[in-house]
Amino acid sequence: MTEAMTAALPSAPELAEIVDQVWASFLEGELIAVPEPDLARPYDGCLVAWVSIAGDWTGHLSVVCSDAAARAIATDMFQLDDSEVTTAEVADALGEIANMVGGSVKGMVGATAVLSLPQVVLDAAALVSPEARRLVTVQAHWKDELLEFSLWERQPGNGGGK
Amino acid sequence: MTVQAIVIDDSSAMRMILRRIVTKLGFEVDEAVDGRDALDKLNAAEQVPDVALIDWNMPEMNGLEFIQAVRSDPRYSRLTLLMVTTESEQSQIVRALAAGAHEYLIKPFTPDAVAEKLEILGLTAGV
């Protein structure tokens, strides 16, 4: 990867700013940034949503959070009570967050990049992304829950990453 | 006279958000899950809506394809097309406008930004 391409990818503060913009537009409550993300934290009980970006640069943007956080996102977006929101709506809401954050990242990467439709896995601990390495991670607390946003870069032969 | 909108997005969350915003602006709102669904609804409708708010990346028929289909059908010549999407590159905006979109709004957006775009398009429901 060239330096020019590296320069086009968001830094942690830039990724945090993108996330803040999405949050401010669609969700209630403040995001409180975690100064030093814990990259080894377990994903048990977490969901993960991601979009893939392909083109001159290839990678993923992932969003990991607890089921409670994902449900809170969905209740905010759908303006429903927690008891009313379905698993499909939770997945949709989290996927849309990944879509919007990933879309902003794609805008930085370049015009030839293509954004995939969002995908959501209900068990983040089971997800392994071979040939991808983590580039940038931001974590933030929201409504007493931890949210994690990561940018992954395709790296063939990396041997797998979490 | 009621101003009618159709929100076209494969994300139910985004359809809900846009429905809320546009309803508060006084519009009657219908929804479609992708371009194909939207075309089917237009074909079946007694009255063509005034504006379509269209996502770009959707399965079946994406937003650009929907715009191209609508623009090639004289029945829908009065339908105003507002692309609402994460695609933010200048080249994509040019593509959408060249295909026939009247305006372009990038996600994430605020309710005020939606209202402003609809006002630019001359679409107000008097609320």
Coordinates of C-alpha atoms in Angstrom, one line a residue:
Chain A
M1 CA 0.0 0.0 0.0
T2 CA 1.4 3.4 -0.9
E3 CA 1.9 6.3 1.5
A4 CA -0.8 8.2 -0.5
M5 CA -3.3 5.5 0.2
T6 CA -2.3 5.2 3.8
A7 CA -2.8 9.0 4.1
A8 CA -6.4 8.7 2.8
L9 CA -7.5 6.4 5.6
P10 CA -8.9 7.9 8.8
S11 CA -6.9 8.2 11.9
A12 CA -8.4 7.3 15.2
P13 CA -9.5 10.9 15.9
E14 CA -11.0 11.1 12.4
L15 CA -12.9 7.8 12.8
A16 CA -14.1 9.0 16.2
E17 CA -15.4 12.2 14.6
I18 CA -17.2 10.3 11.9
V19 CA -18.9 8.2 14.6
D20 CA -19.8 11.3 16.6
Q21 CA -21.5 12.8 13.5
V22 CA -23.6 9.7 13.0
W23 CA -24.5 9.5 16.6
A24 CA -25.4 13.2 16.8
S25 CA -27.7 12.8 13.7
F26 CA -29.7 9.8 14.8
L27 CA -29.2 8.8 18.4
E28 CA -29.8 10.2 21.8
G29 CA -27.1 10.5 24.4
E30 CA -23.4 11.3 24.4
L31 CA -20.5 9.1 23.4
I32 CA -17.7 9.2 25.8
A33 CA -14.4 8.2 24.2
V34 CA -12.2 5.6 25.8
P35 CA -8.7 7.1 25.7
E36 CA -6.9 3.8 25.2
P37 CA -9.0 1.1 23.6
D38 CA -8.6 -2.4 24.9
L39 CA -8.1 -4.4 21.8
A40 CA -8.0 -7.7 23.7
R41 CA -11.4 -7.3 25.2
P42 CA -13.6 -10.4 24.8
Y43 CA -16.5 -10.2 22.4
D44 CA -18.7 -12.7 24.3
G45 CA -22.3 -11.6 24.2
C46 CA -21.6 -9.0 21.5
L47 CA -23.0 -8.4 18.1
V48 CA -20.9 -7.2 15.2
A49 CA -22.0 -5.3 12.1
W50 CA -19.7 -4.5 9.2
V51 CA -19.5 -3.2 5.7
S52 CA -16.7 -4.0 3.3
I53 CA -15.0 -1.5 1.1
A54 CA -13.4 -2.7 -2.1
G55 CA -11.4 -0.8 -4.7
D56 CA -8.0 0.8 -4.6
W57 CA -8.2 0.0 -0.9
T58 CA -9.9 -3.1 0.5
G59 CA -11.0 -3.6 4.0
H60 CA -13.9 -3.6 6.5
L61 CA -15.5 -1.2 8.9
S62 CA -16.8 -3.1 11.9
V63 CA -19.0 -2.1 14.8
V64 CA -19.0 -4.3 17.9
C65 CA -21.3 -3.8 20.9
S66 CA -23.3 -5.7 23.5
D67 CA -26.8 -7.0 22.8
A68 CA -28.0 -4.3 25.2
A69 CA -26.3 -1.5 23.3
A70 CA -27.6 -2.8 20.0
R71 CA -31.1 -3.0 21.4
A72 CA -30.7 0.6 22.7
I73 CA -29.6 1.7 19.2
A74 CA -32.6 0.1 17.7
T75 CA -35.1 1.5 20.3
D76 CA -33.7 5.0 19.6
M77 CA -33.9 4.6 15.8
F78 CA -37.3 3.0 15.7
Q79 CA -38.6 4.9 18.8
L80 CA -39.9 1.7 20.3
D81 CA -39.8 0.3 23.8
D82 CA -37.1 -2.3 24.4
S83 CA -39.8 -5.0 24.7
E84 CA -41.1 -4.2 21.2
V85 CA -38.0 -4.2 19.2
T86 CA -37.3 -7.4 17.3
T87 CA -33.9 -9.1 16.5
A88 CA -34.3 -8.2 12.9
E89 CA -34.8 -4.5 13.8
V90 CA -31.7 -4.7 16.1
A91 CA -29.7 -6.1 13.3
D92 CA -31.0 -3.5 10.8
A93 CA -30.2 -0.6 13.1
L94 CA -26.7 -1.8 13.9
G95 CA -26.1 -2.5 10.2
E96 CA -27.2 1.0 9.3
I97 CA -24.7 2.4 11.8
A98 CA -22.0 0.4 10.1
N99 CA -23.3 1.6 6.7
M100 CA -23.1 5.3 7.6
V101 CA -19.7 5.1 9.4
G102 CA -18.4 2.9 6.6
G103 CA -19.8 5.2 4.0
S104 CA -17.9 8.2 5.4
V105 CA -14.7 6.1 5.5
K106 CA -15.3 5.1 1.9
G107 CA -15.6 8.8 1.0
M108 CA -12.1 9.3 2.3
V109 CA -10.7 6.3 0.5
G110 CA -11.5 7.3 -3.0
A111 CA -14.0 7.4 -5.8
T112 CA -13.3 3.9 -7.1
A113 CA -14.2 2.2 -3.8
V114 CA -17.4 0.3 -3.5
L115 CA -19.3 -0.2 -0.3
S116 CA -21.0 -3.5 0.4
L117 CA -24.4 -3.9 2.0
P118 CA -24.1 -4.2 5.7
Q119 CA -23.8 -7.6 7.4
V120 CA -24.6 -8.4 11.0
V121 CA -23.5 -11.4 13.1
L122 CA -25.3 -11.9 16.4
D123 CA -22.3 -13.6 18.0
A124 CA -19.2 -11.4 17.5
A125 CA -17.0 -13.8 19.3
A126 CA -17.5 -16.3 16.5
L127 CA -16.4 -14.0 13.8
V128 CA -12.9 -14.3 12.4
S129 CA -11.7 -12.3 9.5
P130 CA -8.8 -14.0 7.9
E131 CA -6.5 -11.9 5.7
A132 CA -7.5 -8.7 7.6
R133 CA -5.5 -6.7 10.0
R134 CA -6.8 -4.1 12.4
L135 CA -5.7 -0.6 11.4
V136 CA -7.7 1.7 13.7
T137 CA -10.0 1.2 16.6
V138 CA -12.0 3.7 18.7
Q139 CA -14.1 2.7 21.7
A140 CA -16.6 4.8 23.4
H141 CA -19.2 4.4 26.2
W142 CA -22.8 5.1 25.5
K143 CA -25.6 4.5 28.0
D144 CA -23.2 2.5 30.2
E145 CA -22.3 0.2 27.3
L146 CA -19.1 -0.1 25.4
L147 CA -19.1 0.4 21.6
E148 CA -16.2 -0.4 19.3
F149 CA -15.5 0.8 15.8
S150 CA -12.6 -0.7 13.9
L151 CA -11.1 -0.3 10.4
W152 CA -9.6 -3.4 9.0
E153 CA -7.3 -3.7 6.0
R154 CA -7.0 -6.7 3.7
Q155 CA -3.7 -8.3 4.2
P156 CA -3.4 -11.6 2.3
G157 CA -1.8 -14.3 4.2
N158 CA -2.1 -12.5 7.5
G159 CA -3.2 -15.7 9.2
G160 CA -6.5 -14.3 10.6
G161 CA -7.4 -11.6 13.0
K162 CA -10.1 -10.7 15.5
Chain B
M1 CA -53.4 19.6 -1.0
T2 CA -51.5 16.8 0.5
V3 CA -47.8 16.4 -0.5
Q4 CA -46.8 12.8 -0.9
A5 CA -43.4 11.2 -0.4
I6 CA -42.1 7.7 -0.9
V7 CA -39.0 6.6 1.1
I8 CA -36.9 4.0 -0.7
D9 CA -34.3 2.3 1.4
D10 CA -33.5 -1.4 2.2
S11 CA -32.9 -0.4 5.9
S12 CA -36.0 -0.3 7.9
A13 CA -34.3 1.9 10.4
M14 CA -33.5 4.5 7.8
R15 CA -37.0 4.3 6.4
M16 CA -38.3 4.9 9.9
I17 CA -36.0 7.9 10.5
L18 CA -36.9 9.5 7.2
R19 CA -40.6 8.7 7.6
R20 CA -40.5 10.5 11.0
I21 CA -38.7 13.5 9.6
V22 CA -40.8 13.9 6.5
T23 CA -44.1 13.2 8.3
K24 CA -43.3 16.0 10.7
L25 CA -42.9 18.3 7.7
G26 CA -46.5 17.5 6.8
F27 CA -46.0 14.9 4.1
E28 CA -47.9 11.7 3.6
V29 CA -45.3 9.0 3.5
D30 CA -45.1 5.6 1.8
E31 CA -42.1 3.2 1.9
A32 CA -40.4 0.8 -0.4
V33 CA -37.6 -1.6 0.4
D34 CA -35.7 -1.2 -2.9
G35 CA -36.0 0.2 -6.4
R36 CA -38.0 -2.7 -7.7
D37 CA -40.5 -2.4 -4.8
A38 CA -40.8 1.3 -5.4
L39 CA -41.4 0.8 -9.2
D40 CA -44.1 -1.7 -8.4
K41 CA -45.7 0.8 -6.0
L42 CA -45.5 3.6 -8.5
N43 CA -47.1 1.4 -11.2
A44 CA -49.9 0.4 -8.9
A45 CA -50.5 3.9 -7.4
E46 CA -53.5 6.0 -8.3
Q47 CA -51.5 9.1 -7.8
V48 CA -47.7 9.5 -8.4
P49 CA -46.1 10.9 -5.2
D50 CA -44.5 14.3 -5.3
V51 CA -41.0 13.2 -4.2
A52 CA -39.0 10.1 -3.8
L53 CA -36.2 9.9 -1.2
I54 CA -33.9 7.2 -2.6
D55 CA -31.0 5.3 -1.1
W56 CA -28.3 4.3 -3.5
N57 CA -27.0 0.9 -2.4
M58 CA -30.0 -1.6 -2.3
P59 CA -30.4 -5.1 -3.5
E60 CA -32.7 -6.0 -6.4
M61 CA -32.6 -2.5 -8.0
N62 CA -30.3 0.2 -6.6
G63 CA -31.1 3.8 -6.3
L64 CA -29.3 4.8 -9.5
E65 CA -31.1 2.1 -11.5
F66 CA -34.4 3.3 -10.0
I67 CA -33.7 6.9 -11.1
Q68 CA -32.8 5.8 -14.6
A69 CA -36.0 3.7 -14.8
V70 CA -38.2 6.5 -13.6
R71 CA -36.6 9.1 -15.9
S72 CA -37.2 6.9 -18.9
D73 CA -40.9 6.7 -18.1
P74 CA -43.0 9.8 -19.0
R75 CA -45.7 8.7 -16.5
Y76 CA -43.3 9.8 -13.7
S77 CA -42.0 13.0 -15.3
R78 CA -43.3 15.0 -12.4
L79 CA -41.8 12.9 -9.7
T80 CA -39.0 14.8 -7.9
L81 CA -36.0 12.6 -7.0
L82 CA -33.9 13.2 -3.9
M83 CA -31.0 10.8 -3.5
V84 CA -30.2 10.1 0.2
T85 CA -27.0 8.1 0.5
T86 CA -23.7 7.4 2.1
E87 CA -22.0 7.9 -1.3
S88 CA -20.2 11.2 -0.9
E89 CA -17.7 11.3 -3.7
Q90 CA -18.0 14.1 -6.2
S91 CA -18.1 11.6 -9.1
Q92 CA -21.0 9.7 -7.5
I93 CA -22.9 12.9 -7.0
V94 CA -22.3 13.8 -10.6
R95 CA -23.5 10.3 -11.7
A96 CA -26.7 10.6 -9.7
L97 CA -27.5 14.1 -11.0
A98 CA -26.7 13.1 -14.6
A99 CA -29.0 10.1 -14.2
G100 CA -31.8 12.4 -13.3
A101 CA -31.7 13.0 -9.5
H102 CA -32.8 16.5 -8.7
E103 CA -31.0 16.8 -5.4
Y104 CA -28.5 14.9 -3.3
L105 CA -28.3 14.4 0.5
I106 CA -25.4 12.6 2.2
K107 CA -25.9 10.4 5.2
P108 CA -25.7 11.1 8.1
F109 CA -28.0 14.0 7.9
T110 CA -30.0 16.1 10.3
P111 CA -33.8 16.7 10.1
D112 CA -33.0 20.3 9.2
A113 CA -30.9 19.2 6.2
V114 CA -33.8 17.1 4.9
A115 CA -36.2 20.0 5.3
E116 CA -33.7 22.3 3.6
K117 CA -33.4 20.0 0.6
L118 CA -37.2 19.6 0.2
E119 CA -37.5 23.3 0.4
I120 CA -34.9 23.8 -2.3
L121 CA -36.9 21.4 -4.4
G122 CA -40.0 23.5 -3.9
L123 CA -41.7 20.9 -1.8
T124 CA -43.3 22.1 1.3
A125 CA -46.5 20.9 3.0
G126 CA -47.2 24.1 4.7
V127 CA -46.2 22.8 8.2

